[in-house]
């Protein structure tokens, strides 16, 4: 069977050359006579993998040594809990922008720990837009400001990021390494790997080292960033397979010319799809134009019955993962880094045919 | 290159048929036109995998519906933190048997939360033995009793388990599914997957459902067992690849006749190696006989120089992972379920030759 066009929101498409290399090496990694899955996380072989993965990430994102690069488990949901435990100190307030479902989850975990101020709220707009940098009503002396820069469900992303005297923390799960960002503008950037970086089961955390120092004694050792910084991601056995795949994905990204080149390609892919959506009232794009995501593209159609017909026929035509998130319905195409331009073109061609038959 | 004989303590050897199947299916799982790593954790395809993995585990270990079977991330170290947060309620004391390095880590995390009573301590014996069931000095009304049934570093295991009126919780990471146990004797059995079950990046948790009800409100949603029981391991995106491999490993175990058959094989393998170690004073087994592990077999030699020569020549002969844990030195052969009898025989043959040349 040929490969499908995969528009799933995550776990999502991986680059074909990465999969082919992982397949070729699965039984015998680099002449070691065993699978990468069978290698000790403290072996020389694995050390080279994790070090290369980290070096690739530092190179791609231009990360200075003031920042630690951590490969943790648990994905972004785990980070939602770790962040306030480490950084929302007693008596302080944490600022959160409420931009959608993922921000909501992050806010929920912060409220377990301490006081939260929602400094922007997109609920009234049904999360169809994002805050502009000047719209945040920041708390003076806040412990930190937390943002989610791209919301997969609404299909919106921040064009620009806020400035804040408090440390700026960003969940970039669904747009990690899809656009050039200046890491020095952030105290922490993190995200689950399963959208743009690799398989599920891993969170990539880029964190200014000094941020980890003030964690209260009441926090478990496992939940402290300091533990994992000191252990260089090997305090406990990490997800070695995911780190290996991330190494391959970042090799691939570097080979394509890095994030600037990828961003250009992502903008081209998104433009192809948005211009189809804008071409006729048959399609009803959800996100407000200025805040449209280049990763998750959302739209509605005239009726739910038509939407269902669309996803059914698309699936039959080898295009999968187009159903919108169960909380909002509609359609969604996730076109992450690994989604090839050909898949986007195939989708647009299918859409044109579908409109002719049903419009 | 031929496959090495892998005696590593974890991540460890996986069954060759499992690796071959994972390799064959890597680009296209079951005719879906994509890799298992690219499939949504909420897709029908993955639902069948996680449900089969759970059903396999329930069948292998004879687990009733009173227990939840959870696939969590973070390994045993994460569980060390989750357990006291969920179960060591204010004013209560938790009983822990201090049987070695892993017990110590578990105790450390419990002390962050509340009061710990060390009900048995093997430190004076350098952890060369385990407690007998009648040796625990239990606390009346304890929140729970925590044991680690097999310590990888000392190479000791519990022949029999304690009886306790408090819930009995067991870390079985390094001997999961290697011997028949009666799940109903435990309130919880858990372990990292990377020794006997699959790749790293996953903890398997078998937990009596009622145990999860009393978690204090101060615990983050992510760290609550109840969250993951209600979400059926899909509250957040799980490590889908590891769950897939565990499904294949448990298929393989069932095909071999289940845990009773595996236990018999494990005893045979251990007997081959221990009888070599007992045959001459050239080898100095570490663990006290009655508590010898069938999974991690530890010994010393006349000098550290000789030990170093041994591991060096063994590595050259294709036998890897034989160095003892860095905290204790010496030699260790981990012969988990997936380590074939042929590997143990090859090791013994190498040992005989080595003794002839150096004895």
mmCIF file with all atom_site columns, N, CA, C and O in Angstrom, chain A residues 11 200, chain B residues 29-30 32 34-54 71 202 232-234 236-245 247:
data_model
loop_
_atom_site.group_PDB
_atom_site.id
_atom_site.type_symbol
_atom_site.label_atom_id
_atom_site.label_alt_id
_atom_site.label_comp_id
_atom_site.label_asym_id
_atom_site.label_entity_id
_atom_site.label_seq_id
_atom_site.pdbx_PDB_ins_code
_atom_site.Cartn_x
_atom_site.Cartn_y
_atom_site.Cartn_z
_atom_site.occupancy
_atom_site.B_iso_or_equiv
_atom_site.pdbx_formal_charge
_atom_site.auth_seq_id
_atom_site.auth_comp_id
_atom_site.auth_asym_id
_atom_site.auth_atom_id
_atom_site.pdbx_PDB_model_num
ATOM 1   N N  . UNK A 1 11  ? -0.179 12.119 17.440 1.00 0.00 ? 11  UNK A N  1
ATOM 2   C CA . UNK A 1 11  ? 1.030  11.809 16.683 1.00 0.00 ? 11  UNK A CA 1
ATOM 3   C C  . UNK A 1 11  ? 0.786  11.976 15.191 1.00 0.00 ? 11  UNK A C  1
ATOM 4   O O  . UNK A 1 11  ? -0.267 11.578 14.701 1.00 0.00 ? 11  UNK A O  1
ATOM 5   N N  . UNK A 1 200 ? 5.470  10.209 19.945 1.00 0.00 ? 200 UNK A N  1
ATOM 6   C CA . UNK A 1 200 ? 4.941  10.645 21.235 1.00 0.00 ? 200 UNK A CA 1
ATOM 7   C C  . UNK A 1 200 ? 5.774  10.052 22.366 1.00 0.00 ? 200 UNK A C  1
ATOM 8   O O  . UNK A 1 200 ? 6.534  9.110  22.176 1.00 0.00 ? 200 UNK A O  1
ATOM 9   N N  . UNK B 2 29  ? 1.942  0.250  8.957  1.00 0.00 ? 29  UNK B N  1
ATOM 10  C CA . UNK B 2 29  ? 1.373  -0.625 9.959  1.00 0.00 ? 29  UNK B CA 1
ATOM 11  C C  . UNK B 2 29  ? 0.049  -1.193 9.465  1.00 0.00 ? 29  UNK B C  1
ATOM 12  O O  . UNK B 2 29  ? -0.914 -0.454 9.224  1.00 0.00 ? 29  UNK B O  1
ATOM 13  N N  . UNK B 2 30  ? 0.035  -2.508 9.286  1.00 0.00 ? 30  UNK B N  1
ATOM 14  C CA . UNK B 2 30  ? -1.224 -3.205 9.057  1.00 0.00 ? 30  UNK B CA 1
ATOM 15  C C  . UNK B 2 30  ? -2.026 -2.646 7.880  1.00 0.00 ? 30  UNK B C  1
ATOM 16  O O  . UNK B 2 30  ? -3.256 -2.540 7.949  1.00 0.00 ? 30  UNK B O  1
ATOM 17  N N  . UNK B 2 32  ? -2.242 0.376  6.895  1.00 0.00 ? 32  UNK B N  1
ATOM 18  C CA . UNK B 2 32  ? -2.784 1.722  7.109  1.00 0.00 ? 32  UNK B CA 1
ATOM 19  C C  . UNK B 2 32  ? -2.066 2.794  6.292  1.00 0.00 ? 32  UNK B C  1
ATOM 20  O O  . UNK B 2 32  ? -2.458 3.953  6.316  1.00 0.00 ? 32  UNK B O  1
ATOM 21  N N  . UNK B 2 34  ? 0.810  4.060  6.872  1.00 0.00 ? 34  UNK B N  1
ATOM 22  C CA . UNK B 2 34  ? 1.658  4.944  7.693  1.00 0.00 ? 34  UNK B CA 1
ATOM 23  C C  . UNK B 2 34  ? 2.296  4.132  8.809  1.00 0.00 ? 34  UNK B C  1
ATOM 24  O O  . UNK B 2 34  ? 1.895  2.997  9.086  1.00 0.00 ? 34  UNK B O  1
ATOM 25  N N  . UNK B 2 35  ? 3.293  4.741  9.438  1.00 0.00 ? 35  UNK B N  1
ATOM 26  C CA . UNK B 2 35  ? 3.967  4.091  10.552 1.00 0.00 ? 35  UNK B CA 1
ATOM 27  C C  . UNK B 2 35  ? 3.087  4.157  11.787 1.00 0.00 ? 35  UNK B C  1
ATOM 28  O O  . UNK B 2 35  ? 2.265  5.062  11.949 1.00 0.00 ? 35  UNK B O  1
ATOM 29  N N  . UNK B 2 36  ? 3.265  3.188  12.653 1.00 0.00 ? 36  UNK B N  1
ATOM 30  C CA . UNK B 2 36  ? 2.574  3.224  13.941 1.00 0.00 ? 36  UNK B CA 1
ATOM 31  C C  . UNK B 2 36  ? 2.880  4.533  14.676 1.00 0.00 ? 36  UNK B C  1
ATOM 32  O O  . UNK B 2 36  ? 2.040  5.081  15.381 1.00 0.00 ? 36  UNK B O  1
ATOM 33  N N  . UNK B 2 37  ? 4.094  5.076  14.476 1.00 0.00 ? 37  UNK B N  1
ATOM 34  C CA . UNK B 2 37  ? 4.470  6.334  15.144 1.00 0.00 ? 37  UNK B CA 1
ATOM 35  C C  . UNK B 2 37  ? 3.681  7.524  14.627 1.00 0.00 ? 37  UNK B C  1
ATOM 36  O O  . UNK B 2 37  ? 3.659  8.574  15.253 1.00 0.00 ? 37  UNK B O  1
ATOM 37  N N  . UNK B 2 38  ? 3.070  7.368  13.450 1.00 0.00 ? 38  UNK B N  1
ATOM 38  C CA . UNK B 2 38  ? 2.350  8.485  12.819 1.00 0.00 ? 38  UNK B CA 1
ATOM 39  C C  . UNK B 2 38  ? 0.841  8.403  13.050 1.00 0.00 ? 38  UNK B C  1
ATOM 40  O O  . UNK B 2 38  ? 0.089  9.239  12.544 1.00 0.00 ? 38  UNK B O  1
ATOM 41  N N  . UNK B 2 39  ? 0.409  7.392  13.806 1.00 0.00 ? 39  UNK B N  1
ATOM 42  C CA . UNK B 2 39  ? -1.030 7.185  14.003 1.00 0.00 ? 39  UNK B CA 1
ATOM 43  C C  . UNK B 2 39  ? -1.531 7.913  15.242 1.00 0.00 ? 39  UNK B C  1
ATOM 44  O O  . UNK B 2 39  ? -0.896 7.892  16.296 1.00 0.00 ? 39  UNK B O  1
ATOM 45  N N  . UNK B 2 40  ? -2.685 8.516  15.128 1.00 0.00 ? 40  UNK B N  1
ATOM 46  C CA . UNK B 2 40  ? -3.307 9.170  16.285 1.00 0.00 ? 40  UNK B CA 1
ATOM 47  C C  . UNK B 2 40  ? -3.542 8.157  17.400 1.00 0.00 ? 40  UNK B C  1
ATOM 48  O O  . UNK B 2 40  ? -3.946 7.025  17.152 1.00 0.00 ? 40  UNK B O  1
ATOM 49  N N  . UNK B 2 41  ? -3.307 8.608  18.632 1.00 0.00 ? 41  UNK B N  1
ATOM 50  C CA . UNK B 2 41  ? -3.577 7.732  19.779 1.00 0.00 ? 41  UNK B CA 1
ATOM 51  C C  . UNK B 2 41  ? -5.073 7.524  19.962 1.00 0.00 ? 41  UNK B C  1
ATOM 52  O O  . UNK B 2 41  ? -5.487 6.709  20.772 1.00 0.00 ? 41  UNK B O  1
ATOM 53  N N  . UNK B 2 42  ? -5.888 8.286  19.252 1.00 0.00 ? 42  UNK B N  1
ATOM 54  C CA . UNK B 2 42  ? -7.343 8.106  19.347 1.00 0.00 ? 42  UNK B CA 1
ATOM 55  C C  . UNK B 2 42  ? -7.925 7.430  18.093 1.00 0.00 ? 42  UNK B C  1
ATOM 56  O O  . UNK B 2 42  ? -9.130 7.387  17.906 1.00 0.00 ? 42  UNK B O  1
ATOM 57  N N  . UNK B 2 43  ? -7.035 6.909  17.224 1.00 0.00 ? 43  UNK B N  1
ATOM 58  C CA . UNK B 2 43  ? -7.517 6.233  16.016 1.00 0.00 ? 43  UNK B CA 1
ATOM 59  C C  . UNK B 2 43  ? -7.959 4.810  16.341 1.00 0.00 ? 43  UNK B C  1
ATOM 60  O O  . UNK B 2 43  ? -7.567 4.232  17.351 1.00 0.00 ? 43  UNK B O  1
ATOM 61  N N  . UNK B 2 44  ? -8.775 4.263  15.444 1.00 0.00 ? 44  UNK B N  1
ATOM 62  C CA . UNK B 2 44  ? -9.212 2.867  15.609 1.00 0.00 ? 44  UNK B CA 1
ATOM 63  C C  . UNK B 2 44  ? -8.023 1.916  15.616 1.00 0.00 ? 44  UNK B C  1
ATOM 64  O O  . UNK B 2 44  ? -7.989 0.946  16.356 1.00 0.00 ? 44  UNK B O  1
ATOM 65  N N  . UNK B 2 45  ? -7.047 2.221  14.738 1.00 0.00 ? 45  UNK B N  1
ATOM 66  C CA . UNK B 2 45  ? -5.874 1.354  14.635 1.00 0.00 ? 45  UNK B CA 1
ATOM 67  C C  . UNK B 2 45  ? -5.113 1.278  15.939 1.00 0.00 ? 45  UNK B C  1
ATOM 68  O O  . UNK B 2 45  ? -4.759 0.195  16.413 1.00 0.00 ? 45  UNK B O  1
ATOM 69  N N  . UNK B 2 46  ? -4.878 2.425  16.576 1.00 0.00 ? 46  UNK B N  1
ATOM 70  C CA . UNK B 2 46  ? -4.141 2.393  17.834 1.00 0.00 ? 46  UNK B CA 1
ATOM 71  C C  . UNK B 2 46  ? -4.994 1.855  18.966 1.00 0.00 ? 46  UNK B C  1
ATOM 72  O O  . UNK B 2 46  ? -4.488 1.184  19.872 1.00 0.00 ? 46  UNK B O  1
ATOM 73  N N  . UNK B 2 47  ? -6.289 2.129  18.918 1.00 0.00 ? 47  UNK B N  1
ATOM 74  C CA . UNK B 2 47  ? -7.190 1.604  19.950 1.00 0.00 ? 47  UNK B CA 1
ATOM 75  C C  . UNK B 2 47  ? -7.079 0.080  20.030 1.00 0.00 ? 47  UNK B C  1
ATOM 76  O O  . UNK B 2 47  ? -7.034 -0.495 21.118 1.00 0.00 ? 47  UNK B O  1
ATOM 77  N N  . UNK B 2 48  ? -6.994 -0.558 18.867 1.00 0.00 ? 48  UNK B N  1
ATOM 78  C CA . UNK B 2 48  ? -6.869 -2.021 18.849 1.00 0.00 ? 48  UNK B CA 1
ATOM 79  C C  . UNK B 2 48  ? -5.546 -2.458 19.485 1.00 0.00 ? 48  UNK B C  1
ATOM 80  O O  . UNK B 2 48  ? -5.486 -3.475 20.189 1.00 0.00 ? 48  UNK B O  1
ATOM 81  N N  . UNK B 2 49  ? -4.492 -1.677 19.283 1.00 0.00 ? 49  UNK B N  1
ATOM 82  C CA . UNK B 2 49  ? -3.181 -2.035 19.848 1.00 0.00 ? 49  UNK B CA 1
ATOM 83  C C  . UNK B 2 49  ? -3.189 -1.932 21.373 1.00 0.00 ? 49  UNK B C  1
ATOM 84  O O  . UNK B 2 49  ? -2.794 -2.853 22.085 1.00 0.00 ? 49  UNK B O  1
ATOM 85  N N  . UNK B 2 50  ? -3.655 -0.819 21.892 1.00 0.00 ? 50  UNK B N  1
ATOM 86  C CA . UNK B 2 50  ? -3.611 -0.619 23.348 1.00 0.00 ? 50  UNK B CA 1
ATOM 87  C C  . UNK B 2 50  ? -4.585 -1.575 24.044 1.00 0.00 ? 50  UNK B C  1
ATOM 88  O O  . UNK B 2 50  ? -4.267 -2.123 25.107 1.00 0.00 ? 50  UNK B O  1
ATOM 89  N N  . UNK B 2 51  ? -5.725 -1.830 23.418 1.00 0.00 ? 51  UNK B N  1
ATOM 90  C CA . UNK B 2 51  ? -6.685 -2.763 24.020 1.00 0.00 ? 51  UNK B CA 1
ATOM 91  C C  . UNK B 2 51  ? -6.107 -4.185 24.032 1.00 0.00 ? 51  UNK B C  1
ATOM 92  O O  . UNK B 2 51  ? -6.288 -4.931 24.991 1.00 0.00 ? 51  UNK B O  1
ATOM 93  N N  . UNK B 2 52  ? -5.424 -4.564 22.943 1.00 0.00 ? 52  UNK B N  1
ATOM 94  C CA . UNK B 2 52  ? -4.825 -5.905 22.899 1.00 0.00 ? 52  UNK B CA 1
ATOM 95  C C  . UNK B 2 52  ? -3.682 -6.012 23.898 1.00 0.00 ? 52  UNK B C  1
ATOM 96  O O  . UNK B 2 52  ? -3.547 -7.039 24.585 1.00 0.00 ? 52  UNK B O  1
ATOM 97  N N  . UNK B 2 53  ? -2.863 -4.957 23.997 1.00 0.00 ? 53  UNK B N  1
ATOM 98  C CA . UNK B 2 53  ? -1.770 -4.982 24.978 1.00 0.00 ? 53  UNK B CA 1
ATOM 99  C C  . UNK B 2 53  ? -2.345 -5.184 26.380 1.00 0.00 ? 53  UNK B C  1
ATOM 100 O O  . UNK B 2 53  ? -1.855 -6.013 27.161 1.00 0.00 ? 53  UNK B O  1
ATOM 101 N N  . UNK B 2 54  ? -3.398 -4.443 26.705 1.00 0.00 ? 54  UNK B N  1
ATOM 102 C CA . UNK B 2 54  ? -4.004 -4.572 28.035 1.00 0.00 ? 54  UNK B CA 1
ATOM 103 C C  . UNK B 2 54  ? -4.594 -5.974 28.233 1.00 0.00 ? 54  UNK B C  1
ATOM 104 O O  . UNK B 2 54  ? -4.386 -6.601 29.272 1.00 0.00 ? 54  UNK B O  1
ATOM 105 N N  . UNK B 2 71  ? -0.803 2.467  31.221 1.00 0.00 ? 71  UNK B N  1
ATOM 106 C CA . UNK B 2 71  ? 0.456  2.688  30.502 1.00 0.00 ? 71  UNK B CA 1
ATOM 107 C C  . UNK B 2 71  ? 0.835  4.160  30.691 1.00 0.00 ? 71  UNK B C  1
ATOM 108 O O  . UNK B 2 71  ? 0.319  5.030  29.991 1.00 0.00 ? 71  UNK B O  1
ATOM 109 N N  . UNK B 2 202 ? 8.254  4.162  29.485 1.00 0.00 ? 202 UNK B N  1
ATOM 110 C CA . UNK B 2 202 ? 6.914  3.745  29.889 1.00 0.00 ? 202 UNK B CA 1
ATOM 111 C C  . UNK B 2 202 ? 6.961  3.020  31.225 1.00 0.00 ? 202 UNK B C  1
ATOM 112 O O  . UNK B 2 202 ? 7.889  2.258  31.500 1.00 0.00 ? 202 UNK B O  1
ATOM 113 N N  . UNK B 2 232 ? -8.283 6.146  30.792 1.00 0.00 ? 232 UNK B N  1
ATOM 114 C CA . UNK B 2 232 ? -7.846 4.853  30.237 1.00 0.00 ? 232 UNK B CA 1
ATOM 115 C C  . UNK B 2 232 ? -6.493 4.980  29.536 1.00 0.00 ? 232 UNK B C  1
ATOM 116 O O  . UNK B 2 232 ? -6.313 4.551  28.388 1.00 0.00 ? 232 UNK B O  1
ATOM 117 N N  . UNK B 2 233 ? -5.552 5.611  30.228 1.00 0.00 ? 233 UNK B N  1
ATOM 118 C CA . UNK B 2 233 ? -4.174 5.843  29.761 1.00 0.00 ? 233 UNK B CA 1
ATOM 119 C C  . UNK B 2 233 ? -4.073 6.838  28.610 1.00 0.00 ? 233 UNK B C  1
ATOM 120 O O  . UNK B 2 233 ? -3.000 7.025  28.040 1.00 0.00 ? 233 UNK B O  1
ATOM 121 N N  . UNK B 2 234 ? -5.207 7.490  28.261 1.00 0.00 ? 234 UNK B N  1
ATOM 122 C CA . UNK B 2 234 ? -5.181 8.454  27.156 1.00 0.00 ? 234 UNK B CA 1
ATOM 123 C C  . UNK B 2 234 ? -5.562 9.857  27.628 1.00 0.00 ? 234 UNK B C  1
ATOM 124 O O  . UNK B 2 234 ? -6.037 10.677 26.834 1.00 0.00 ? 234 UNK B O  1
ATOM 125 N N  . UNK B 2 236 ? -3.478 12.108 28.460 1.00 0.00 ? 236 UNK B N  1
ATOM 126 C CA . UNK B 2 236 ? -2.564 12.822 27.568 1.00 0.00 ? 236 UNK B CA 1
ATOM 127 C C  . UNK B 2 236 ? -2.044 11.818 26.540 1.00 0.00 ? 236 UNK B C  1
ATOM 128 O O  . UNK B 2 236 ? -2.259 10.610 26.677 1.00 0.00 ? 236 UNK B O  1
ATOM 129 N N  . UNK B 2 237 ? -1.373 12.321 25.515 1.00 0.00 ? 237 UNK B N  1
ATOM 130 C CA . UNK B 2 237 ? -0.868 11.420 24.478 1.00 0.00 ? 237 UNK B CA 1
ATOM 131 C C  . UNK B 2 237 ? 0.134  10.453 25.095 1.00 0.00 ? 237 UNK B C  1
ATOM 132 O O  . UNK B 2 237 ? 1.142  10.881 25.655 1.00 0.00 ? 237 UNK B O  1
ATOM 133 N N  . UNK B 2 238 ? -0.118 9.156  25.034 1.00 0.00 ? 238 UNK B N  1
ATOM 134 C CA . UNK B 2 238 ? 0.816  8.206  25.644 1.00 0.00 ? 238 UNK B CA 1
ATOM 135 C C  . UNK B 2 238 ? 1.988  7.913  24.712 1.00 0.00 ? 238 UNK B C  1
ATOM 136 O O  . UNK B 2 238 ? 2.023  8.389  23.583 1.00 0.00 ? 238 UNK B O  1
ATOM 137 N N  . UNK B 2 239 ? 2.930  7.133  25.212 1.00 0.00 ? 239 UNK B N  1
ATOM 138 C CA . UNK B 2 239 ? 4.053  6.673  24.392 1.00 0.00 ? 239 UNK B CA 1
ATOM 139 C C  . UNK B 2 239 ? 3.538  5.532  23.512 1.00 0.00 ? 239 UNK B C  1
ATOM 140 O O  . UNK B 2 239 ? 3.575  4.359  23.889 1.00 0.00 ? 239 UNK B O  1
ATOM 141 N N  . UNK B 2 240 ? 3.041  5.893  22.324 1.00 0.00 ? 240 UNK B N  1
ATOM 142 C CA . UNK B 2 240 ? 2.350  4.900  21.489 1.00 0.00 ? 240 UNK B CA 1
ATOM 143 C C  . UNK B 2 240 ? 3.302  3.813  20.988 1.00 0.00 ? 240 UNK B C  1
ATOM 144 O O  . UNK B 2 240 ? 2.931  2.641  20.918 1.00 0.00 ? 240 UNK B O  1
ATOM 145 N N  . UNK B 2 241 ? 4.525  4.200  20.662 1.00 0.00 ? 241 UNK B N  1
ATOM 146 C CA . UNK B 2 241 ? 5.502  3.220  20.171 1.00 0.00 ? 241 UNK B CA 1
ATOM 147 C C  . UNK B 2 241 ? 5.783  2.166  21.242 1.00 0.00 ? 241 UNK B C  1
ATOM 148 O O  . UNK B 2 241 ? 5.801  0.957  20.954 1.00 0.00 ? 241 UNK B O  1
ATOM 149 N N  . UNK B 2 242 ? 6.002  2.596  22.472 1.00 0.00 ? 242 UNK B N  1
ATOM 150 C CA . UNK B 2 242 ? 6.300  1.638  23.543 1.00 0.00 ? 242 UNK B CA 1
ATOM 151 C C  . UNK B 2 242 ? 5.115  0.711  23.793 1.00 0.00 ? 242 UNK B C  1
ATOM 152 O O  . UNK B 2 242 ? 5.293  -0.490 24.034 1.00 0.00 ? 242 UNK B O  1
ATOM 153 N N  . UNK B 2 243 ? 3.906  1.242  23.710 1.00 0.00 ? 243 UNK B N  1
ATOM 154 C CA . UNK B 2 243 ? 2.718  0.406  23.920 1.00 0.00 ? 243 UNK B CA 1
ATOM 155 C C  . UNK B 2 243 ? 2.617  -0.644 22.808 1.00 0.00 ? 243 UNK B C  1
ATOM 156 O O  . UNK B 2 243 ? 2.280  -1.806 23.051 1.00 0.00 ? 243 UNK B O  1
ATOM 157 N N  . UNK B 2 244 ? 2.949  -0.220 21.603 1.00 0.00 ? 244 UNK B N  1
ATOM 158 C CA . UNK B 2 244 ? 2.960  -1.148 20.465 1.00 0.00 ? 244 UNK B CA 1
ATOM 159 C C  . UNK B 2 244 ? 3.980  -2.265 20.688 1.00 0.00 ? 244 UNK B C  1
ATOM 160 O O  . UNK B 2 244 ? 3.676  -3.452 20.492 1.00 0.00 ? 244 UNK B O  1
ATOM 161 N N  . UNK B 2 245 ? 5.178  -1.915 21.136 1.00 0.00 ? 245 UNK B N  1
ATOM 162 C CA . UNK B 2 245 ? 6.196  -2.950 21.361 1.00 0.00 ? 245 UNK B CA 1
ATOM 163 C C  . UNK B 2 245 ? 5.757  -3.875 22.508 1.00 0.00 ? 245 UNK B C  1
ATOM 164 O O  . UNK B 2 245 ? 5.946  -5.098 22.435 1.00 0.00 ? 245 UNK B O  1
ATOM 165 N N  . UNK B 2 247 ? 2.782  -4.650 23.246 1.00 0.00 ? 247 UNK B N  1
ATOM 166 C CA . UNK B 2 247 ? 1.777  -5.540 22.639 1.00 0.00 ? 247 UNK B CA 1
ATOM 167 C C  . UNK B 2 247 ? 2.487  -6.716 21.947 1.00 0.00 ? 247 UNK B C  1
ATOM 168 O O  . UNK B 2 247 ? 2.118  -7.880 22.126 1.00 0.00 ? 247 UNK B O  1
#
